[in-house]
Amino acid sequence: MKRRKGRYQETAPNKAKDRKYTSYEDAPLEEYEETMPAPTNLTKKFINVFLILFVAVLGALAFFYIDVLTPENISHWFHYELLGKTEGKGYPIRYEGISINSENFDLIGGTPVYCSDTSVVMLNNNAGDYQNIQHAFAKPILKTNGNYAVVYNSDAIGYKIMTRNDELYSNSADKKILDCDITSSGSFATLTYGNDYLSALTVYKSDNSKRYSYSFADYYVNRVSLSNDNSKAALSGVSANNGGLISVIYILDFNQENYLQKYEVEDSYIYDLCYLDNGNVIAVGETGSYYVDVGSGKKYDHYFDNRTLTTFILQRKLGALLSLSDNPDGRSCDIVSIDPDGKKEFAFSTNKKLISFDYNGGVVSALFPSEIVLYDSKGQQLAGSTVSADTRKICLSDDHKTVYSLGKSEISKSVYEYIKE
């Protein structure tokens, strides 16, 4: 037991002759505490020693485990161990009690993302939830570009901007939203009804500050696509023309007050358009596709020759992929590719009814009733498998052999093996 200094002095040699031993029962307990002054530099020495040992241990771990300390593994530890995100138990995964439209199923960062009627969910390659963002949108529309995504409430005012890791902004537009778009760097645009105009475009930088605005008085503009450098935009719209229909394509430069270019298309409704990475624009309508060389200011038309457009996709790097059929009911589809230069890259027949397709790295993944087939650009079959009869949409990953598919009640993953010549 510790003793206080005063008690220690009482039992010094000059007091020893008065008693044979010291009894600690004669004084309060607190008097027996002994204060031992610590060295003033003890704390600093302890911290220095601790830091040296800590750095030494980290160095030893880095030396022995250098092969596993990759950015991917560090990111994995941060998101799944520190933030507690779900690892997943593998595909397929079932979803119940929610509704997912085909247009709201896509890839972000190489793995699936979907927007249901309640939330936006980003999955990892093992079907775990990488992110789950709730929303209250009645008519949600999802668009992705690289690692960024925008989801907006069609014909309402709400929208959200997010990455694969975070929700960045949750805002409301001034008027009801017609369309939105986002670039691979996070800048975005909202296309809304106008106050005193038919439509109004507002463009934002990636930090959510306003970059540009433009209003349309002559056409009901309802589609927008931003250039990835956020310097221009392509838009399409429609108007009446002597009892008929006339569509328009606008090219806007954010450094100019007036539009840069304007093109009209008679008797064909434009479904969608895309600002390509090479600086040009491609649009798809009822009767043909339309290519705009922005540098020269020329438009080139590719008509479908009375064939029926059953489905299509637009990609910034690759151009357009079209499914055309000689039959109004969509049987015996031909797959046609329009490259970023506006030229027909390839075309081949499938002799089947096409439901969905995707294109990546020279490989076309095609969904037919109860079947997925992978083709090369010559129409040669590379691989295939049977799938659920209710499969509605497929997405081909960047490895050109992994296909994610959306069914009525589950999301599946298929990895194909093939020999690519």
Coordinates of C-alpha atoms in Angstrom, one line a residue:
M1 CA 0.0 0.0 0.0
K2 CA 1.2 3.5 -0.8
R3 CA 2.2 5.8 2.0
R4 CA 2.2 9.5 2.3
K5 CA 5.4 11.4 2.9
G6 CA 4.1 12.8 6.2
R7 CA 3.4 9.3 7.6
Y8 CA 6.8 8.2 6.3
Q9 CA 8.5 11.0 8.3
E10 CA 6.7 9.9 11.4
T11 CA 8.2 6.5 11.2
A12 CA 11.7 7.9 10.6
P13 CA 14.6 6.5 12.9
N14 CA 14.1 9.2 15.5
K15 CA 10.5 7.9 16.1
A16 CA 11.3 4.2 15.9
K17 CA 12.2 4.0 19.6
D18 CA 8.6 4.9 20.5
R19 CA 7.0 1.9 18.7
K20 CA 7.9 -1.5 17.3
Y21 CA 5.8 -1.1 14.2
T22 CA 3.6 1.4 12.5
S23 CA -0.1 0.9 12.5
Y24 CA -2.0 2.3 9.5
E25 CA -5.3 2.0 11.4
D26 CA -4.5 5.2 13.3
A27 CA -5.0 7.6 10.3
P28 CA -7.5 8.1 7.5
L29 CA -6.9 6.1 4.4
E30 CA -6.3 9.2 2.1
E31 CA -3.3 10.1 4.2
Y32 CA -1.4 7.0 3.1
E33 CA -1.4 8.0 -0.6
E34 CA 2.0 8.9 -1.8
T35 CA 2.6 11.4 -4.6
M36 CA 5.4 10.5 -6.9
P37 CA 6.2 13.4 -9.3
A38 CA 6.5 12.1 -12.9
P39 CA 9.3 13.3 -15.2
T40 CA 8.1 16.2 -17.3
N41 CA 9.2 14.7 -20.6
L42 CA 7.6 11.2 -20.0
T43 CA 4.5 12.0 -22.1
K44 CA 6.6 13.2 -25.1
K45 CA 8.9 10.2 -24.8
F46 CA 5.9 7.8 -24.7
I47 CA 4.3 9.4 -27.8
N48 CA 7.6 9.3 -29.7
V49 CA 8.1 5.7 -28.9
F50 CA 4.6 4.8 -29.8
L51 CA 4.8 6.6 -33.1
I52 CA 8.0 4.8 -34.0
L53 CA 6.6 1.4 -33.1
F54 CA 3.4 2.2 -35.0
V55 CA 5.3 3.2 -38.2
A56 CA 7.5 0.2 -37.8
V57 CA 4.5 -2.1 -37.6
L58 CA 2.8 -0.5 -40.7
G59 CA 6.1 -0.8 -42.6
A60 CA 6.3 -4.5 -41.7
L61 CA 2.7 -5.1 -42.8
A62 CA 3.2 -3.2 -46.0
F63 CA 6.4 -5.2 -46.7
F64 CA 4.8 -8.6 -46.1
Y65 CA 1.3 -7.8 -47.6
I66 CA 2.3 -5.4 -50.5
D67 CA 0.6 -7.7 -53.0
V68 CA -2.9 -7.3 -51.4
L69 CA -2.7 -3.6 -50.6
T70 CA -4.2 -2.6 -53.9
P71 CA -6.5 0.4 -54.3
E72 CA -9.4 -2.0 -54.9
N73 CA -8.7 -3.8 -51.7
I74 CA -8.3 -0.6 -49.7
S75 CA -11.6 0.7 -51.2
H76 CA -13.3 -2.6 -50.4
W77 CA -12.1 -2.4 -46.8
F78 CA -13.3 1.2 -46.5
H79 CA -16.8 0.6 -47.9
Y80 CA -17.6 -2.9 -46.7
E81 CA -15.7 -3.1 -43.4
L82 CA -15.7 0.5 -42.2
L83 CA -19.0 1.7 -43.7
G84 CA -20.8 -1.6 -43.3
K85 CA -22.1 -2.0 -46.8
T86 CA -23.4 -5.4 -47.9
E87 CA -21.0 -7.9 -49.5
G88 CA -23.8 -9.9 -51.2
K89 CA -24.4 -13.6 -51.6
G90 CA -24.2 -13.8 -55.4
Y91 CA -26.7 -13.6 -58.3
P92 CA -29.5 -14.0 -59.0
I93 CA -31.2 -11.9 -56.4
R94 CA -34.9 -11.6 -56.0
Y95 CA -36.8 -8.4 -55.5
E96 CA -40.4 -8.3 -54.2
G97 CA -42.8 -5.6 -53.4
I98 CA -41.2 -3.1 -55.8
S99 CA -41.5 -2.2 -59.4
I100 CA -38.6 -1.7 -61.8
N101 CA -39.1 -0.3 -65.3
S102 CA -36.7 -1.6 -68.0
E103 CA -35.4 1.9 -68.8
N104 CA -34.4 2.2 -65.1
F105 CA -32.0 -0.7 -65.2
D106 CA -28.4 0.0 -66.2
L107 CA -24.7 -0.3 -65.3
I108 CA -22.6 2.1 -63.2
G109 CA -19.0 1.5 -62.6
G110 CA -19.4 -1.9 -64.4
T111 CA -22.1 -3.3 -62.1
P112 CA -25.9 -3.0 -62.0
V113 CA -27.9 0.0 -60.8
Y114 CA -31.7 0.1 -60.8
C115 CA -34.3 2.6 -59.8
S116 CA -37.5 1.1 -58.4
D117 CA -40.6 3.0 -57.3
T118 CA -39.0 3.5 -53.9
S119 CA -35.2 3.7 -54.2
V120 CA -32.1 3.8 -56.3
V121 CA -29.9 0.7 -55.6
M122 CA -26.4 0.2 -56.8
L123 CA -25.1 -3.4 -56.6
N124 CA -21.6 -4.8 -56.6
N125 CA -20.4 -7.8 -58.7
N126 CA -21.6 -10.2 -55.9
A127 CA -25.2 -8.7 -55.7
G128 CA -24.5 -6.8 -52.5
D129 CA -26.0 -3.3 -52.0
Y130 CA -23.2 -0.8 -52.7
Q131 CA -25.7 2.0 -52.1
N132 CA -29.4 2.4 -51.5
I133 CA -30.9 5.8 -51.8
Q134 CA -34.6 6.3 -51.0
H135 CA -36.8 8.6 -53.1
A136 CA -40.4 9.6 -53.2
F137 CA -40.8 10.1 -57.0
A138 CA -44.0 9.0 -58.7
K139 CA -42.4 8.6 -62.1
P140 CA -38.6 8.1 -61.6
I141 CA -36.3 8.1 -64.6
L142 CA -32.7 7.0 -64.3
K143 CA -29.7 8.0 -66.4
T144 CA -26.1 7.1 -66.0
N145 CA -22.8 8.2 -67.4
G146 CA -19.5 6.6 -66.2
N147 CA -19.7 6.7 -62.4
Y148 CA -22.4 9.4 -62.2
A149 CA -26.1 9.1 -62.3
V150 CA -29.2 11.3 -62.2
V151 CA -32.7 10.2 -61.3
Y152 CA -35.6 12.7 -61.8
N153 CA -39.3 12.7 -61.3
S154 CA -40.8 12.9 -64.8
D155 CA -43.5 15.6 -65.1
A156 CA -42.7 16.7 -61.5
I157 CA -39.9 18.8 -60.0
G158 CA -37.6 16.6 -57.9
Y159 CA -34.2 15.2 -59.0
K160 CA -31.1 13.6 -57.4
I161 CA -27.5 13.6 -58.5
M162 CA -25.3 10.8 -57.2
T163 CA -22.1 8.8 -57.8
R164 CA -21.6 5.1 -57.1
N165 CA -20.5 6.0 -53.6
D166 CA -22.5 9.0 -52.6
E167 CA -25.7 11.1 -53.1
L168 CA -24.4 14.5 -54.1
Y169 CA -27.5 16.7 -54.5
S170 CA -31.2 16.4 -54.0
N171 CA -32.9 19.4 -55.5
S172 CA -36.1 20.7 -57.1
A173 CA -36.5 22.4 -60.4
D174 CA -38.6 25.5 -60.9
K175 CA -41.0 23.8 -63.3
K176 CA -41.9 20.2 -64.1
I177 CA -39.1 18.2 -65.6
L178 CA -39.2 16.9 -69.1
D179 CA -35.7 15.4 -69.3
C180 CA -32.3 15.5 -67.5
D181 CA -28.8 14.5 -68.5
I182 CA -25.4 14.2 -66.8
T183 CA -21.8 14.1 -68.0
S184 CA -19.0 11.7 -66.9
S185 CA -17.5 14.5 -64.8
G186 CA -20.7 15.2 -62.9
S187 CA -22.1 18.4 -64.5
F188 CA -25.8 18.1 -65.4
A189 CA -28.8 19.7 -67.0
T190 CA -32.5 19.9 -66.4
L191 CA -35.0 20.5 -69.2
T192 CA -38.3 21.8 -67.9
Y193 CA -41.5 23.5 -69.0
G194 CA -40.8 27.3 -69.3
N195 CA -42.4 30.2 -67.6
D196 CA -43.2 32.2 -70.7
Y197 CA -41.8 29.6 -73.1
L198 CA -42.5 26.1 -74.2
S199 CA -39.3 24.6 -72.7
A200 CA -36.3 25.8 -70.7
L201 CA -32.8 24.4 -70.3
T202 CA -30.7 24.9 -67.2
V203 CA -27.1 23.6 -67.1
Y204 CA -25.1 23.2 -63.9
K205 CA -21.4 22.6 -63.1
S206 CA -20.4 19.6 -61.1
D207 CA -20.4 21.8 -57.9
N208 CA -24.2 22.5 -58.5
S209 CA -23.6 26.1 -59.5
K210 CA -25.5 27.3 -62.6
R211 CA -23.6 27.4 -65.8
Y212 CA -26.0 28.3 -68.6
S213 CA -29.7 28.6 -69.4
Y214 CA -31.8 28.8 -72.6
S215 CA -35.5 29.0 -73.4
F216 CA -37.4 27.6 -76.5
A217 CA -40.4 29.4 -77.9
D218 CA -41.0 27.7 -81.2
Y219 CA -40.7 24.0 -80.4
Y220 CA -41.7 21.8 -77.5
V221 CA -38.2 20.6 -76.7
N222 CA -38.3 17.4 -74.6
R223 CA -34.9 15.7 -75.0
V224 CA -31.4 16.8 -74.0
S225 CA -27.9 15.4 -74.2
L226 CA -24.8 17.2 -72.9
S227 CA -21.3 17.0 -74.4
N228 CA -19.0 15.4 -71.9
D229 CA -16.9 18.5 -71.6
N230 CA -20.0 20.5 -70.6
S231 CA -19.5 23.1 -73.3
K232 CA -22.4 22.2 -75.6
A233 CA -25.8 20.5 -75.7
A234 CA -27.9 18.8 -78.3
L235 CA -31.7 18.9 -77.9
S236 CA -34.7 17.6 -79.9
G237 CA -38.3 18.7 -79.9
V238 CA -41.5 18.7 -81.9
S239 CA -44.1 21.1 -83.3
A240 CA -47.1 21.2 -85.6
N241 CA -46.6 22.0 -89.3
N242 CA -49.7 22.5 -91.5
G243 CA -51.5 19.7 -89.8
G244 CA -48.5 17.5 -89.8
L245 CA -45.5 16.9 -87.6
I246 CA -42.1 18.5 -87.7
S247 CA -39.2 17.7 -85.4
V248 CA -36.1 19.8 -84.6
I249 CA -32.5 19.2 -83.5
Y250 CA -30.8 22.1 -81.7
I251 CA -27.0 22.4 -81.1
L252 CA -26.2 24.9 -78.3
D253 CA -22.8 26.4 -77.4
F254 CA -22.7 27.6 -73.8
N255 CA -20.5 30.5 -74.8
Q256 CA -23.1 31.9 -77.2
E257 CA -26.5 33.5 -76.5
N258 CA -28.2 32.1 -79.6
Y259 CA -28.2 28.5 -80.8
L260 CA -25.2 27.2 -82.7
Q261 CA -27.1 25.0 -85.2
K262 CA -30.7 24.0 -85.9
Y263 CA -32.1 21.2 -88.1
E264 CA -35.7 20.3 -89.0
V265 CA -37.0 16.8 -89.7
E266 CA -40.4 16.5 -91.3
D267 CA -42.9 13.8 -90.5
S268 CA -40.8 11.9 -88.1
Y269 CA -40.9 12.1 -84.3
I270 CA -37.4 12.0 -82.7
Y271 CA -37.3 9.5 -79.8
D272 CA -33.9 10.4 -78.4
L273 CA -30.5 11.8 -79.3
C274 CA -26.9 11.6 -78.0
Y275 CA -23.9 14.0 -77.9
L276 CA -21.0 11.7 -78.9
D277 CA -17.6 11.8 -77.4
N278 CA -16.1 12.8 -80.8
G279 CA -18.1 16.0 -80.7
N280 CA -20.9 15.1 -83.1
V281 CA -24.5 14.2 -82.5
I282 CA -26.7 11.2 -83.5
A283 CA -30.6 11.1 -83.1
V284 CA -33.1 8.3 -83.7
G285 CA -36.6 8.9 -84.9
E286 CA -39.6 7.0 -86.3
T287 CA -38.4 6.7 -89.9
G288 CA -34.6 7.1 -89.7
S289 CA -31.5 8.1 -87.8
Y290 CA -29.9 11.5 -88.1
Y291 CA -26.3 12.4 -87.8
V292 CA -25.0 15.9 -87.3
D293 CA -21.4 16.8 -88.0
V294 CA -21.2 19.7 -85.6
G295 CA -17.8 20.9 -87.0
S296 CA -19.0 21.2 -90.6
G297 CA -22.6 22.0 -89.8
K298 CA -24.0 19.2 -92.0
K299 CA -26.7 16.6 -91.3
Y300 CA -26.8 13.1 -92.7
D301 CA -30.0 11.0 -92.8
H302 CA -30.2 7.2 -92.6
Y303 CA -33.8 6.1 -93.4
F304 CA -35.2 2.8 -92.3
D305 CA -36.8 2.1 -95.7
N306 CA -40.3 1.3 -94.3
R307 CA -38.8 -1.2 -91.8
T308 CA -40.1 -1.0 -88.2
L309 CA -37.8 0.2 -85.5
T310 CA -38.3 -2.2 -82.6
T311 CA -35.6 -1.0 -80.1
F312 CA -32.4 1.0 -80.1
I313 CA -29.6 2.2 -77.8
L314 CA -27.3 5.3 -78.1
Q315 CA -23.8 5.3 -76.7
R316 CA -21.4 8.2 -76.5
K317 CA -18.4 6.2 -77.5
L318 CA -19.9 3.8 -80.1
G319 CA -22.9 5.6 -81.7
A320 CA -26.2 3.9 -82.3
L321 CA -27.4 0.3 -82.3
L322 CA -30.7 -0.3 -84.1
S323 CA -33.1 -3.2 -84.3
L324 CA -35.1 -3.2 -87.5
S325 CA -37.8 -5.6 -88.7
D326 CA -39.6 -6.0 -92.0
N327 CA -42.7 -7.0 -90.0
P328 CA -44.9 -4.6 -88.0
D329 CA -45.0 -7.1 -85.1
G330 CA -41.2 -7.0 -84.8
R331 CA -40.3 -10.5 -86.0
S332 CA -37.0 -11.4 -87.7
C333 CA -35.0 -8.4 -86.5
D334 CA -31.8 -7.1 -88.2
I335 CA -29.2 -5.5 -86.0
V336 CA -27.6 -2.3 -87.5
S337 CA -24.7 -0.3 -86.1
I338 CA -24.1 3.4 -86.9
D339 CA -20.6 4.3 -85.8
P340 CA -19.5 7.7 -84.2
D341 CA -18.6 9.0 -87.7
G342 CA -22.2 8.5 -88.9
K343 CA -21.5 5.5 -91.1
K344 CA -23.0 2.0 -91.1
E345 CA -20.5 -0.1 -89.2
F346 CA -22.1 -3.5 -89.5
A347 CA -25.5 -5.1 -90.0
F348 CA -26.7 -8.7 -89.7
S349 CA -29.9 -10.7 -89.4
T350 CA -31.0 -12.6 -86.4
N351 CA -34.3 -14.2 -87.7
K352 CA -35.7 -13.7 -84.2
K353 CA -37.8 -11.2 -82.3
L354 CA -35.4 -9.0 -80.4
I355 CA -36.4 -7.8 -76.9
S356 CA -33.2 -6.0 -75.7
F357 CA -29.6 -5.7 -76.7
D358 CA -26.3 -4.1 -75.7
Y359 CA -23.0 -3.4 -77.5
N360 CA -19.5 -3.2 -76.1
G361 CA -16.0 -3.9 -77.5
G362 CA -17.2 -5.4 -80.8
V363 CA -19.6 -7.8 -79.1
V364 CA -23.4 -7.6 -79.3
S365 CA -25.4 -9.2 -76.6
A366 CA -29.0 -9.9 -77.7
L367 CA -32.0 -10.9 -75.7
F368 CA -34.6 -13.0 -77.5
P369 CA -37.6 -14.8 -75.9
S370 CA -36.0 -17.1 -73.3
E371 CA -32.5 -16.8 -74.8
I372 CA -29.4 -14.6 -74.7
V373 CA -27.0 -14.8 -77.6
L374 CA -23.6 -13.0 -78.0
Y375 CA -22.5 -12.1 -81.5
D376 CA -19.4 -10.5 -83.1
S377 CA -19.8 -7.7 -85.5
K378 CA -20.1 -10.1 -88.5
G379 CA -23.1 -11.8 -86.9
Q380 CA -21.3 -14.9 -85.9
Q381 CA -22.5 -16.4 -82.6
L382 CA -19.9 -16.3 -79.9
A383 CA -21.9 -17.8 -76.9
G384 CA -25.4 -18.1 -75.6
S385 CA -27.7 -19.6 -73.0
T386 CA -31.4 -19.9 -72.0
V387 CA -32.9 -17.5 -69.6
S388 CA -36.1 -16.9 -67.8
A389 CA -39.0 -16.2 -70.1
D390 CA -39.8 -13.0 -68.2
T391 CA -36.3 -11.4 -68.8
R392 CA -36.9 -7.9 -70.1
K393 CA -33.5 -6.1 -70.4
I394 CA -29.8 -7.0 -70.6
C395 CA -26.6 -5.0 -70.0
L396 CA -23.2 -6.1 -71.3
S397 CA -20.2 -5.2 -69.0
D398 CA -16.9 -3.9 -70.1
D399 CA -15.3 -7.3 -70.0
H400 CA -17.5 -8.2 -73.1
K401 CA -18.6 -11.5 -71.6
T402 CA -20.6 -10.7 -68.4
V403 CA -24.3 -10.0 -69.0
Y404 CA -26.6 -8.7 -66.3
S405 CA -30.3 -9.2 -66.9
L406 CA -33.5 -7.8 -65.4
G407 CA -36.5 -10.1 -65.0
K408 CA -39.9 -9.7 -63.5
S409 CA -38.8 -10.6 -60.0
E410 CA -35.0 -11.1 -60.1
I411 CA -31.7 -9.7 -61.4
S412 CA -29.3 -12.3 -62.9
K413 CA -25.7 -12.4 -64.0
S414 CA -24.3 -14.7 -66.7
V415 CA -20.6 -15.0 -67.6
Y416 CA -19.9 -16.5 -71.0
E417 CA -16.9 -18.1 -72.4
Y418 CA -16.1 -17.8 -76.1
I419 CA -13.2 -17.7 -78.5
K420 CA -13.0 -14.2 -80.1
E421 CA -11.1 -14.2 -83.4

